[in-house]
Each structure stands twice: as structure tokens, then as C-alpha cells.
Short mmCIF file of C-alpha atoms in Angstrom, two decimals:
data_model
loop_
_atom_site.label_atom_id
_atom_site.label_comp_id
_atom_site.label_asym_id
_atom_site.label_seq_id
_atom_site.Cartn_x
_atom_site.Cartn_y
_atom_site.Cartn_z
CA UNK A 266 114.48 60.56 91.75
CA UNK A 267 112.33 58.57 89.06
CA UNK A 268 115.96 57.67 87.37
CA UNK A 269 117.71 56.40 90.40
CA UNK A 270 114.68 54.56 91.22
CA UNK A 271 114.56 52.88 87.97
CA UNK A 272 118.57 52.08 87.84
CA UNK A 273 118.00 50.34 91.02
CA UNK A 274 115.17 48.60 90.26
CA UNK A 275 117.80 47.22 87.15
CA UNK A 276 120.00 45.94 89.40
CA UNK A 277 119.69 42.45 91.04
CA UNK A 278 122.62 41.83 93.18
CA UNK A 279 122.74 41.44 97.04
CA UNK A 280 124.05 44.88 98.10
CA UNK A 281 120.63 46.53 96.64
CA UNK A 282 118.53 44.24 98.10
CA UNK A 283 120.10 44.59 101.24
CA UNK A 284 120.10 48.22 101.11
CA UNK A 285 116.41 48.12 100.89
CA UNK A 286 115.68 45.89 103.86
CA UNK A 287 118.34 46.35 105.95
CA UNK A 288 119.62 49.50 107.86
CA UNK A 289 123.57 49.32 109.44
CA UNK A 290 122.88 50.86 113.30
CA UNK A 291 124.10 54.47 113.83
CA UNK A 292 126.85 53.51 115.82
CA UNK A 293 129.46 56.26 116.61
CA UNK A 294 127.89 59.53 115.84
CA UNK A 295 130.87 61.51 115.90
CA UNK A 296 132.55 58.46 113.19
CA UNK A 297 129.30 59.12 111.41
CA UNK A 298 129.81 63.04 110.96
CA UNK A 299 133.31 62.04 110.18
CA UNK A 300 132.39 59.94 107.07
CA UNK A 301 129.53 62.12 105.89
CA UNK A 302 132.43 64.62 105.77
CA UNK A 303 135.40 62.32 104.45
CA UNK A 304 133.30 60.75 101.82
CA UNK A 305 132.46 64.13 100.16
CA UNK A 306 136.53 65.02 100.37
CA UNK A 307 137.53 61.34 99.03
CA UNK A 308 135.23 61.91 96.12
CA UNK A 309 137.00 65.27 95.10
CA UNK A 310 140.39 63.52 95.31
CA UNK A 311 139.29 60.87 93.43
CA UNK A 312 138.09 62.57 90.36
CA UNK A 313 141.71 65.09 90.79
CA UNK A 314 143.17 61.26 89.53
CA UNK A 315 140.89 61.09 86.79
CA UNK A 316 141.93 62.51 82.82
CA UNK A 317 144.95 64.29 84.47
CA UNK A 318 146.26 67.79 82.51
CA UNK A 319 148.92 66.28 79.95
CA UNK A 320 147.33 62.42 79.54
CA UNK A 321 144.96 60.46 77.33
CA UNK A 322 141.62 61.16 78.03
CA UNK A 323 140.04 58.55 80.45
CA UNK A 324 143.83 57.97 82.01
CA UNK A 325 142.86 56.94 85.98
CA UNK A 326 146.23 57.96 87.39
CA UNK A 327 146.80 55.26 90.60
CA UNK A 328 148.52 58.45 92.09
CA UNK A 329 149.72 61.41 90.54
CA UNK A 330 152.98 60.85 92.74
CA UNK A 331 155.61 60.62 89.95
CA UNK A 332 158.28 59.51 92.11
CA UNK A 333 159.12 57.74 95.21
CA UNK A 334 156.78 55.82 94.02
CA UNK A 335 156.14 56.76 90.46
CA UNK A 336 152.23 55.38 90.40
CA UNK A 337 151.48 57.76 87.14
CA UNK A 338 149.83 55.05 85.33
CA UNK A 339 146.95 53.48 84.86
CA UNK A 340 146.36 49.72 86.16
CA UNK A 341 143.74 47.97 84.75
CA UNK A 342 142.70 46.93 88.04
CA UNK A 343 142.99 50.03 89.96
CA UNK A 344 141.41 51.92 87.00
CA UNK A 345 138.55 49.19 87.08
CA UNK A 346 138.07 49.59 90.75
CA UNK A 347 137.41 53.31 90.68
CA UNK A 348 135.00 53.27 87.81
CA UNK A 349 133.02 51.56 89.58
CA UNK A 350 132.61 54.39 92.24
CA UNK A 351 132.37 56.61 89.85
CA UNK A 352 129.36 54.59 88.30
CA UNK A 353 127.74 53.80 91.57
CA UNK A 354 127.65 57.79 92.21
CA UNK A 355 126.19 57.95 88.37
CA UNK A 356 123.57 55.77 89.76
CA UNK A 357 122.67 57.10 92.78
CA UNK A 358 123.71 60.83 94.56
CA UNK A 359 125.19 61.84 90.68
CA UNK A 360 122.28 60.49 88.30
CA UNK A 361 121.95 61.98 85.25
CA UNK A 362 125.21 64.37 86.13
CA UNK A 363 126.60 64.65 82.22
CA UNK A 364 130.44 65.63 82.97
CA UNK A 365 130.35 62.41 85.48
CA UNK A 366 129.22 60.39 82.67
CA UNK A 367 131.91 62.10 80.15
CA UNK A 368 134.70 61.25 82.47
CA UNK A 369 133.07 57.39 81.96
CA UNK A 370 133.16 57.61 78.75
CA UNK A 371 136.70 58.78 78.19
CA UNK A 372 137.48 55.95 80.76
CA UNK A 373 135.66 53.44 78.19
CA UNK A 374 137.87 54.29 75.34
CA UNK A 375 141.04 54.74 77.27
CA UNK A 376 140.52 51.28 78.60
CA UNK A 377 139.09 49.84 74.76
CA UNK A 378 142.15 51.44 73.46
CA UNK A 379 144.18 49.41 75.97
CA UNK A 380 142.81 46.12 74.52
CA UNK A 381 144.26 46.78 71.39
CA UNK A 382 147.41 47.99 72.30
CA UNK A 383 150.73 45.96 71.40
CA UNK A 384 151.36 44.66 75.19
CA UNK A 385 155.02 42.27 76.61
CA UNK A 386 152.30 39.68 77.88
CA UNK A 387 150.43 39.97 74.47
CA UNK A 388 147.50 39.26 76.00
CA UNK A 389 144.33 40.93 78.20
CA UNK A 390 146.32 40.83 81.37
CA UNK A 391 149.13 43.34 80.80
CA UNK A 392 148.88 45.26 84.15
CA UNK A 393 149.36 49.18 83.72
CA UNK A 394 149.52 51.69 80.88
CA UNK A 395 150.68 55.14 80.39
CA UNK A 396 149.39 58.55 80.43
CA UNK A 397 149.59 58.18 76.78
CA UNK A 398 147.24 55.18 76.58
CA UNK A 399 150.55 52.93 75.81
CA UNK A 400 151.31 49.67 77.60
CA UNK A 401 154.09 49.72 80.07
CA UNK A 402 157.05 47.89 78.58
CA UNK A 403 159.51 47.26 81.84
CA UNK A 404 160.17 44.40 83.92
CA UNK A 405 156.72 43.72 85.90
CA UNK A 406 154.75 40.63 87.17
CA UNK A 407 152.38 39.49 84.19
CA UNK A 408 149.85 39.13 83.60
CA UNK A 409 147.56 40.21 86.23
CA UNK A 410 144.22 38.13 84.86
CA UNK A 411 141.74 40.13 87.52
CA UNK A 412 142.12 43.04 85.50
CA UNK A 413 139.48 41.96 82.40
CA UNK A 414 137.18 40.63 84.87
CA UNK A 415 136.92 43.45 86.94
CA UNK A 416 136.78 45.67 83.81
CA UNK A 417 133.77 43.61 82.74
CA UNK A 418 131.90 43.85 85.70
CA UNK A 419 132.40 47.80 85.41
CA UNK A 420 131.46 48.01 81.91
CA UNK A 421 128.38 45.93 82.86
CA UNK A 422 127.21 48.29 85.55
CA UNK A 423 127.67 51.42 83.13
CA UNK A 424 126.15 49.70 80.48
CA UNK A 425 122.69 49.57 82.83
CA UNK A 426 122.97 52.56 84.17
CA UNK A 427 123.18 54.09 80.94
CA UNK A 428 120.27 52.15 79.60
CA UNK A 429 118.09 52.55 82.75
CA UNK A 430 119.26 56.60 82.42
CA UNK A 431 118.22 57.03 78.79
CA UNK A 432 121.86 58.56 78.63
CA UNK A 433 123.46 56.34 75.67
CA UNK A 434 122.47 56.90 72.14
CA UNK A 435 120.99 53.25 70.40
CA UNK A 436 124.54 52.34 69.55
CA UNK A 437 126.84 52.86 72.48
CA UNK A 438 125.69 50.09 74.49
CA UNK A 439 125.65 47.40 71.77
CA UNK A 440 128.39 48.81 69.82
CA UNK A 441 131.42 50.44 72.19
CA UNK A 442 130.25 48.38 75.31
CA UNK A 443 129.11 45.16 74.13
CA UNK A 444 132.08 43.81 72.29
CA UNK A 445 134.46 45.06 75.23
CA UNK A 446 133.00 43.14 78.03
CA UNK A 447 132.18 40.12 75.60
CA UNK A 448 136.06 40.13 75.06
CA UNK A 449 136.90 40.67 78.05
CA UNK A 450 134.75 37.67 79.33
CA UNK A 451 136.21 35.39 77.00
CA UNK A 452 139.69 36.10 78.40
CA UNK A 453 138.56 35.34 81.55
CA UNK A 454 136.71 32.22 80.74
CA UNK A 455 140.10 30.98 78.57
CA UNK A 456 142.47 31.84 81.68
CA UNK A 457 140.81 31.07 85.03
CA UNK A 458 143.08 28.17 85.38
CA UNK A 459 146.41 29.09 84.59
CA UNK A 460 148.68 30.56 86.96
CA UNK A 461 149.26 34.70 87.01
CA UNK A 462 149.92 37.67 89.30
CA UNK A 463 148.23 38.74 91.99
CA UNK A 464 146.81 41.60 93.17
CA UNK A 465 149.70 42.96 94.83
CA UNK A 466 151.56 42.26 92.01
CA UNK A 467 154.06 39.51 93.78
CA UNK A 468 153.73 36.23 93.85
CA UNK A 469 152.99 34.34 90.76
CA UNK A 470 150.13 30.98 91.23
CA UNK A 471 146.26 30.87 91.43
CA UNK A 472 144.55 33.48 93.86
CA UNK A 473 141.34 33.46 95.74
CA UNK A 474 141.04 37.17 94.91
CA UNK A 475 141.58 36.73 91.45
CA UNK A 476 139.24 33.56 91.18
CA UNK A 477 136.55 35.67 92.96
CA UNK A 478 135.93 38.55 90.48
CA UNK A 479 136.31 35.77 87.70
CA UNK A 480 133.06 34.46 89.27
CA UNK A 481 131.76 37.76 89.46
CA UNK A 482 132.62 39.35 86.01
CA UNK A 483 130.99 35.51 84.59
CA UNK A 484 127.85 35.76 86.40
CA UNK A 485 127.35 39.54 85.46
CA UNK A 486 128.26 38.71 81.56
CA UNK A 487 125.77 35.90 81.50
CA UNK A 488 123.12 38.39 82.99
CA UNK A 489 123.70 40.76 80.69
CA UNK A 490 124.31 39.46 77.87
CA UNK A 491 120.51 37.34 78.39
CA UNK A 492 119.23 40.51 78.74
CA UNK A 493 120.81 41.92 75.37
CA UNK A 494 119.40 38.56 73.34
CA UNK A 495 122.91 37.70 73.11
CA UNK A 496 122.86 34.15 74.63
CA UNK A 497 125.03 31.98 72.88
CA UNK A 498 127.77 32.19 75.55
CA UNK A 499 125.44 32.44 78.25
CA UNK A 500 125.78 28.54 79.27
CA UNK A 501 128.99 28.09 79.26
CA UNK A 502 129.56 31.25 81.18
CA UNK A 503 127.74 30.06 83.91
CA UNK A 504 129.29 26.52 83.91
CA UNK A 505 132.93 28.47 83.82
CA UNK A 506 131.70 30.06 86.92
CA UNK A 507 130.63 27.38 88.45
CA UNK A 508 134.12 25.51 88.04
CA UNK A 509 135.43 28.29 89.65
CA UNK A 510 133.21 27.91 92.14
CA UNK A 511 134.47 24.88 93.11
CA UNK A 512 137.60 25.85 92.71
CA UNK A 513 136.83 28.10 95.18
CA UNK A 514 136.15 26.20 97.82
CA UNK A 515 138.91 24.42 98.24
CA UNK A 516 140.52 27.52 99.05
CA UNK A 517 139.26 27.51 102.92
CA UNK A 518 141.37 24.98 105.16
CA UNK A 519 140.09 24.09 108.04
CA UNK A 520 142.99 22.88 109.82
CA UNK A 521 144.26 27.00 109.74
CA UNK A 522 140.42 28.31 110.17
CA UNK A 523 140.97 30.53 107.44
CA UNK A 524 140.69 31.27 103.43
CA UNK A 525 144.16 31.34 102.45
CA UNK A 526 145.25 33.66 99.51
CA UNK A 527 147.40 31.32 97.20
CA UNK A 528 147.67 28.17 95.78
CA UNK A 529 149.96 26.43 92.92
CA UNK A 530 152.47 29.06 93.92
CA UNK A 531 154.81 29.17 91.19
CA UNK A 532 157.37 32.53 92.19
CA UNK A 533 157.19 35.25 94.68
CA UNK A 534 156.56 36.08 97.88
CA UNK A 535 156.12 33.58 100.73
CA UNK A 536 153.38 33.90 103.04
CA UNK A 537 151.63 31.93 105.24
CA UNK A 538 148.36 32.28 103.46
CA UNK A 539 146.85 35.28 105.28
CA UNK A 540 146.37 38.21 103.04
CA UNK A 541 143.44 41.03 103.38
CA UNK A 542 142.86 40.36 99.98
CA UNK A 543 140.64 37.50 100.78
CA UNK A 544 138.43 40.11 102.54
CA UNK A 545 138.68 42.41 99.28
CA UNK A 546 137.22 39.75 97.84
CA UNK A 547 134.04 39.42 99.79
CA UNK A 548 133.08 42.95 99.25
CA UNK A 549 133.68 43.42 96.07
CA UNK A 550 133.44 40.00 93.92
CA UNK A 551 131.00 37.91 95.74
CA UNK A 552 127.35 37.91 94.38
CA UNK A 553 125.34 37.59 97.29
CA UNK A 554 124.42 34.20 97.28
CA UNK A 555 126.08 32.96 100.59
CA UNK A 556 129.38 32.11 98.77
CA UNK A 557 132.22 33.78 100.38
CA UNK A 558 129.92 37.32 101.20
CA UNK A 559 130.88 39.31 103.99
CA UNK A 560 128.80 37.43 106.37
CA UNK A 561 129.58 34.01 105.60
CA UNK A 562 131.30 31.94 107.87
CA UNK A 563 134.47 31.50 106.28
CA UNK A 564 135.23 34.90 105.29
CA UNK A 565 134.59 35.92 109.01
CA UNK A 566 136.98 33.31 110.36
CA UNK A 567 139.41 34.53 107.91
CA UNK A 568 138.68 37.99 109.21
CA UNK A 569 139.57 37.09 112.98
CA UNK A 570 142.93 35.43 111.73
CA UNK A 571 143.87 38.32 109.67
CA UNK A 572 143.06 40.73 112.45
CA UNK A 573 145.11 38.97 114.89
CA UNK A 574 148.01 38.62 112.89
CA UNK A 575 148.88 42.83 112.89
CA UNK A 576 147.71 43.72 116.12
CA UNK A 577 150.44 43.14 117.73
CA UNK A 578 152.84 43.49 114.73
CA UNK A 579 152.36 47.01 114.29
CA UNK A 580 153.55 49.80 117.19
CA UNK A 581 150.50 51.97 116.39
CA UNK A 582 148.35 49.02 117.19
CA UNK A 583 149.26 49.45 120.88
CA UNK A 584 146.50 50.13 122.78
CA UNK A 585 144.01 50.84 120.22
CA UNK A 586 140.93 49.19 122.49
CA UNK A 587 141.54 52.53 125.44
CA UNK A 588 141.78 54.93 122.53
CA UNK A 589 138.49 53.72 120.64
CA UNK A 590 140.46 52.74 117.42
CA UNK A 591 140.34 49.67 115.89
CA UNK A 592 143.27 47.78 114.62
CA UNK A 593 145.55 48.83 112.08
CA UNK A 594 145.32 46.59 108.95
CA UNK A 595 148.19 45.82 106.28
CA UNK A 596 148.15 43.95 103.44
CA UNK A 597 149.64 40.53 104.79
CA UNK A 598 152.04 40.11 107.81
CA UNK A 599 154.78 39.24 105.76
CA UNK A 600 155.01 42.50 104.05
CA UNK A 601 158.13 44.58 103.48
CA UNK A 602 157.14 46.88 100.72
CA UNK A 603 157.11 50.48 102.69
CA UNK A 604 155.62 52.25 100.27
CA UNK A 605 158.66 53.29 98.22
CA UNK A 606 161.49 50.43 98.65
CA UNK A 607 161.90 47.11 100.81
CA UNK A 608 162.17 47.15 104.51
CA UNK A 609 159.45 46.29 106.81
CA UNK A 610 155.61 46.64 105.41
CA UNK A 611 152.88 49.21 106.42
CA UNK A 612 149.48 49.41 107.37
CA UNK A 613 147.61 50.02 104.20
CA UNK A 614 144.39 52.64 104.08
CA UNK A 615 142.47 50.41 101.76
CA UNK A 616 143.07 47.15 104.21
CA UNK A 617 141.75 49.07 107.21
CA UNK A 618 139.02 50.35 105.16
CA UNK A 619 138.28 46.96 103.62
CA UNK A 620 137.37 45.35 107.46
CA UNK A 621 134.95 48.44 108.10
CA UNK A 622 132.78 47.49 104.95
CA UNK A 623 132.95 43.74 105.63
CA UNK A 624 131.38 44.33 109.00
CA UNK A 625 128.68 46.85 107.53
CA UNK A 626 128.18 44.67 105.03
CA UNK A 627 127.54 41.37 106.81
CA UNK A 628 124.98 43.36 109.27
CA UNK A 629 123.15 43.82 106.36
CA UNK A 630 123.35 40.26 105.29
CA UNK A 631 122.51 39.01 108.58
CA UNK A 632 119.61 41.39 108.94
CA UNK A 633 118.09 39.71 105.48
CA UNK A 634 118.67 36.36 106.28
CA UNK A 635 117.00 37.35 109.64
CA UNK A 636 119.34 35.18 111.77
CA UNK A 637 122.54 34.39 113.20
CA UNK A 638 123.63 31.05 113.87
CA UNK A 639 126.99 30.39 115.71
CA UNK A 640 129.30 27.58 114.52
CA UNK A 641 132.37 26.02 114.60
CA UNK A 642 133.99 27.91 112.04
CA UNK A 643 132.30 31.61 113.00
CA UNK A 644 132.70 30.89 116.75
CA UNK A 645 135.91 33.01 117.10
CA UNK A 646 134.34 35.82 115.07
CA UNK A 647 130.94 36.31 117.13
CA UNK A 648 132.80 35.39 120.83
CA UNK A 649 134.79 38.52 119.87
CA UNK A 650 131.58 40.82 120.30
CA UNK A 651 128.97 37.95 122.68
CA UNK A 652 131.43 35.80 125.47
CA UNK A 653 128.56 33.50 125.75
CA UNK A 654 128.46 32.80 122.22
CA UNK A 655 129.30 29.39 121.25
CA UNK A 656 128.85 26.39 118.75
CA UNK A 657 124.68 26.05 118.92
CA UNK A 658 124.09 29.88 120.07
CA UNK A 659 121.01 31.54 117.63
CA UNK A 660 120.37 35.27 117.21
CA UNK A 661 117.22 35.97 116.20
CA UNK A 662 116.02 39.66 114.08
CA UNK A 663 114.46 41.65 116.53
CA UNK A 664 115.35 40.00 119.19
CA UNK A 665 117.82 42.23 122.24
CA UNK A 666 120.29 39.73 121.13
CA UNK A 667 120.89 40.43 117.85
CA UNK A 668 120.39 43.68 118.49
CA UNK A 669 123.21 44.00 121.01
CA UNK A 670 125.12 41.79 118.68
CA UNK A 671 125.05 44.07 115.74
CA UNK A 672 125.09 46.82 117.39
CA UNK A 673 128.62 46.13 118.93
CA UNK A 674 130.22 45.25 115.25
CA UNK A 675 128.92 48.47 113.83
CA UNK A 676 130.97 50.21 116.55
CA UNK A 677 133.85 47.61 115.63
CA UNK A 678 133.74 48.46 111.98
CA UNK A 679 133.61 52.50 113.18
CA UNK A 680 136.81 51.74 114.95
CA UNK A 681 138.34 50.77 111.75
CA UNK A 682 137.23 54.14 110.45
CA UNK A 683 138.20 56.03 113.81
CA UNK A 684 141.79 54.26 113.07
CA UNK A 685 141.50 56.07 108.87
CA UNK A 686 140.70 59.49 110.57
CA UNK A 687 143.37 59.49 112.76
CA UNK A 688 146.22 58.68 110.36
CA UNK A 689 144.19 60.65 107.67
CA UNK A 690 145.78 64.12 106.88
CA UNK A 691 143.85 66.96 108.64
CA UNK A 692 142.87 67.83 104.91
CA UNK A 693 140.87 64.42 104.26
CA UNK A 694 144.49 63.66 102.52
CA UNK A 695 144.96 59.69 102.08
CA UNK A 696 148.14 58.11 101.19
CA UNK A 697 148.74 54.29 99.96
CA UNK A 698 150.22 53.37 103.68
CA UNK A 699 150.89 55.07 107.55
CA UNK A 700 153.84 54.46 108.75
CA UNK A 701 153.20 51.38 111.17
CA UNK A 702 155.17 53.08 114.44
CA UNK A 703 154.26 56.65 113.97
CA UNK A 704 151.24 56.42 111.94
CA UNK A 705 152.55 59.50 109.29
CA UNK A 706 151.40 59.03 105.98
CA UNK A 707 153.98 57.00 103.56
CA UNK A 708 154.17 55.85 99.93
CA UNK A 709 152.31 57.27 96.70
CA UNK A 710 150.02 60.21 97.75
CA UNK A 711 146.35 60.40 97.16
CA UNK A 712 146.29 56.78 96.49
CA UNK A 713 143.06 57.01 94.18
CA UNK A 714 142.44 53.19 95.30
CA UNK A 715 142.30 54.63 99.14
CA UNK A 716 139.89 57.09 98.52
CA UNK A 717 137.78 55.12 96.36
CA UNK A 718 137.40 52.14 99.06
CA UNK A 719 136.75 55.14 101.76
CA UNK A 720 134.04 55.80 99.55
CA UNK A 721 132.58 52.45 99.64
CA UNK A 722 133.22 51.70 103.38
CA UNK A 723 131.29 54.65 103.88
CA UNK A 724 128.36 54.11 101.75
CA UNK A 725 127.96 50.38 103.43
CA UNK A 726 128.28 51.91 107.24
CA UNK A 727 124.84 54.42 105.83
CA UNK A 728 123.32 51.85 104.61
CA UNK A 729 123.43 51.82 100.74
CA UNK A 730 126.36 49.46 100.15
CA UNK A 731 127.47 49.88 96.59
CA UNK A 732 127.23 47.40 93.55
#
């Protein structure tokens, strides 16, 4: 207990001072039992993805489906991504657990390893590597630029842990960890305005997703790096992060009411702008500040349009409000990946997980900030939940209003998870998509990226939202 106590006490970012002032209301208690349950399962299959028999130690296989999809290798990103659970767990329920922390470690100098490698992009954004630690050579969108910054932020959050722990000899930090991240942070500073890849690995311009854990893997660098005396990138860190900021911004329109995914397209896929991705974004790369955070006004307007657009696009989406499930959430309506080859697009486990942790994650903000104040640009968002809610309309902490209020999204954001149950194997078993007219699971299996944002969703609906 005195170790967990102490790594939290380390960390200064939103989701641990929410956790301590803020509880998410019980909600569903059969969802709840559900979670407590799935969580523990999604945690197992998560580490069955991680150092493989056969591969390089610290290889995160994406899936060990080999093919129809073949997802045996490691992505920077998805590697990144699921580190971070793993670190989280190191932190909290797992402190001081030794094999967890070898399996970090091996994922440190698979991933260090990877920076060196010869790569087709020659540069810090080559996208996936295989179980042998080589880079991937074959035709694929690069770079993928969100990959060093959310590498960064991961290494960052080891780094402390394993300081606050006691569980790194004098060196590793300053020696294995240091140089990594300060690379890694460089890259990111040197590239935040050129054109790559997104996420999804489609359409080549400048993404809000991308942008966002640029911010993010800046602002934790500069933090870190004050705190290791090593300050003489500190400045310009922050003033890199605050471009981006800006850049940022202009990323909301407010003639579609949402925060659209893309601009300076330059190849790909064409969308409208609508893309769950946005929503990634606000759980995972925004630091609390108001900016873009689960609660903010924009990112809920974005999260009514995105909503909107698959419930009625999907068949399983039919009548989800009699059956207690919530809606069935893809990746962007334009979609026609299926999980192994190009017809019409699926609902995706970590989208419908992703809209469960914004809404337990922006009770918790709205229970800090203490109030709730309806606008313009929120006013579709809150209406959903309060009919009387309008431009001018105030919620107050502790008041039956916001009570009722928050109390209504929490059983929203269950829905979400009711919707992940159902479509879930009857073993916990969570593939990349469900088929969106039967709901039978489709595409790579075990998606380690499903199970790891179960993992989160579930840890915001009890409460303790992770870093």
C-alpha cells in the first residue's frame, strides 16, 4: 500500500486527481459484476499477446491471428498503448509484482531495439515490426508519427513508477530510459507539422489524434525531464506543444458541431470528418486541463455526431434503447475494412469501449469542476440525458440535478459496455470487430488493443481512471 500511495502521489495528471475526488455512480449493478469479471479475463488475454513462444523478448503481438488477418507484429502504437496498461496495473492492483515489471522491461528493449533498426521510412515512424524485432519491409502507410509520442509518454510513466517503486537500479532510468524518450521527443517536436498516417493506417494528412498525443508525449517530456535536471529542452518543448495547441483548435468547426479527424489530406480514404478517433483522443492524450478532455464541450458534441452517424447504419443497432444496450460504435461511417478484406466496415470493440470511458471520464471531470453549464455547442449532448436542458441551464454538485444528470450517463456509458458483453464471446473472448448485422465476432482474434481499452473503460466506470 505505502508504494502505490507514493506512485500516485508522483503523478500529476487529471485522471489521479479525479480519481481522488470524484466517484463514477454505481449505475447498472449487474454491468458492474460484468466488468469486475471481464476486466480480470481481458488482463489474462492481454499478457497471452505479450513475449509470445518463438519471438523477441518484449514482442506485443497486435493479435496472435497469423492469418486472415495476419496481425503477428508489433505496432509501435498498439505496442505503446498496451504498456501503458500494463504500467498502470504496475502502479496500482500489480505494484511491486517483479515478472510484470520483467515483461516491461523486455518491452523497453524490444521497442529501443526498434529505434535503431534499418526501417523503409528511415525514420521514428516506421509502423510495425516483427517477432524478430525487425522492421516490416512491405508496402504500408508511413510513417505513422503517433507512434514515438505515445512511446514517450509510456516510457515516462514507467520511468516514475520505477523510481517511486525503488524497482530500477541507479542507471536504468537515466541510462536505458532517458535517452529513449529524449529521442523520441525530438522526433516528435521535428515532425508535428508534416503530413503522415493515421491511426487507422489510411489516409495520409495531419490528424487530430495524432496532434493530441504529440501534446501529450511534449508536456510529459518537459515534466520529466525538469524533474531529472535535464532542462535544456524543456522550453522549447512546451512552446512545441503549445503550437500544437493551436493547431489544435482549429480542428473543431462549428458549422458541422463537431472535431473533425483530418486536415491537409494528402491520399486515402475520404470521410466526412467523423472518426471515433477524435474520442480516442480525449481519453488518452489530453492532459486535463480543459483542452479537448472528455468533458469538454467540443469533444461531447463530437460524441453526439459520431453516435448518430452508426445507429442507424448498423442492423445490430436496431432497437438497442428496449434491449438496454447502447449503440454499436465503428471506427468512422465510411468504413469498409471487415476485418480481413474490403466490403462494408464493422463495429469495432475498442470504439464502443472508447464512448463508455469518455462518459466515466467526464463525470469525473464534471464532479471536480463542481458544475455543469449547458451551451450552445454541448446542448445536443446534455438534452440527450435532461429535455429541459438548454443554452443557459446550470447543474450544480450536489444538487438532485446533477445528480439525476450523471446518474443517467453512467447508465449510458454501461450500455456501451452491456453492448461489449453481448457481442463478447461467452469466454470474455474479444475480437478486433462484430459483425455489424449479426453481431459474431470478425477480424484478428484477441485483438490485444480490445482488451487493453476494456481494461481502461473499466477502471474509469470504478472510479480510478488510468494515466
Amino acid at each position: 500500500m505505502r508504494a502505490t500511495t507514493a506512485i500516485l502521489s508522483l503523478f500529476t495528471t487529471a485522471s489521479m486527481a479525479l480519481a481522488a475526488n470524484s466517484t463514477v455512480p454505481d449505475g447498472n449493478s449487474t454491468t458492474t459484476a460484468w466488468v469486475k469479471k471481464q476486466e480480470a479475463i481481458s488482463w489474462t488475454d492481454l499478457k497471452t499477446n505479450v513475449n509470445p513462444e518463438g519471438a523477441a523478448k518484449g514482442f506485443i503481438a497486435a493479435s496472435l491471428s497469423t492469418s486472415e488477418p495476419d496481425y503477428y507484429y508489433a505496432w509501435t502504437r498498439d505496442s505503446a498503448l498496451v504498456a501503458r496498461v500494463m504500467v498502470n496495473k504496475y502502479n496500482t492492483t500489480d505494484a511491486g509484482d517483479a515478472n510484470l515489471l520483467g515483461l516491461l522491461q523486455d518491452y523497453v528493449s524490444f521497442q529501443i531495439n526498434a529505434m535503431g533498426e534499418s526501417t523503409v521510412c528511415n525514420c521514428l515512424g516506421e509502423p510495425k515490426f516483427n517477432p524478430d524485432g525487425s522492421s516490416y519491409t512491405g508496402a504500408w502507410g508511413r510513417p505513422q508519427n503517433d507512434g514515438p509520442a505515445e512511446r514517450a509518454s509510456t516510457f515516462i510513466l514507467l520511468a516514475d513508477s520505477m523510481i517511486a517503486q525503488k524497482s530500477a537500479n541507479g542507471s536504468y532510468v537515466s541510462d536505458t530510459l532517458a535517452p529513449a524518450i529524449y529521442k523520441d521527443l525530438a522526433y516528435v517536436a521535428s515532425t508535428w507539422e508534416n503530413a503522415c498516417y493515421d491511426l487507422w493506417e489510411e489516409v495520409n494528412g495531419k490528424h487530430m489524434y495524432t496532434l493530441s498525443v504529440m501534446r501529450r508525449a511534449l508536456l510529459d517530456g518537459a515534466d520529466f525531464a525538469s524533474r531529472q535536471g535535464q532542462t535544456a529542452n524543456v522550453t522549447s518543448w512546451k512552446s512545441t506543444a503549445d503550437k500544437i495547441k493551436s493547431s489544435l483548435e482549429g480542428f473543431f468547426s462549428s458549422d458541422n458541431g463537431y472535431i473533425e479527424v483530418t486536415q491537409d489530406m494528402q491520399g486515402g480514404v475520404q470521410k466526412k470528418g467523423l472518426d471515433v478517433s477524435t474520442l480516442i483522443a480525449a481519453n488518452i492524450g489530453s492532459m486535463g486541463d480543459g483542452f479537448y478532455t472528455p468533458g469538454s464541450d467540443e469533444v461531447l458534441a463530437t460524441a453526439v455526431a459520431v453516435e448518430a452517424a452508426f445507429a442507424d447504419l448498423y442492423k445490430i443497432n436496431q432497437n438497442t434503447n428496449s434491449t438496454g444496450l447502447g449503440t454499436a460504435i465503428g471506427r468512422y461511417p465510411e468504413d469498409t475494412y471487415n476485418g480481413v478484406g474490403n466490403s462494408q466496415g464493422n463495429p469495432w470493440f475498442i470504439a464502443t469501449n472508447t464512448f463508455a470511458e469518455l462518459y466515466y471520464r467526464a463525470i469525473l471531470e464534471w464532479q471536480n469542476k463542481g458544475t455543469i453549464t449547458v451551451n450552445s455547442v454541448n446542448a445536443a449532448f446534455f438534452s440527450k440525458f435532461d429535455s429541459s436542458a438548454k443554452a443557459g441551464t446550470t447543474y450544480k454538485s450536489g444538487s438532485t440535478e446533477f445528480d439525476s444528470l450523471i446518474n443517467k450517463v453512467a447508465l449510458a456509458a454501461d450500455a456501451f459496455l452491456n453492448t461489449v458483453q453481448t457481442y463478447a464471446a461467452s469466454n470474455g473472448s474479444m475480437s478486433e470487430q462484430y459483425n455489424r448485422d449479426t453481431g459474431a465476432l470478425t477480424g484478428a482474434r484477441d485483438l490485444t488493443w480490445s482488451h487493453a481499452s476494456l481494461i481502461t473503460a473499466a477502471n474509469a466506470k470504478l472510479g480510478t481512471p488510468y494515466n
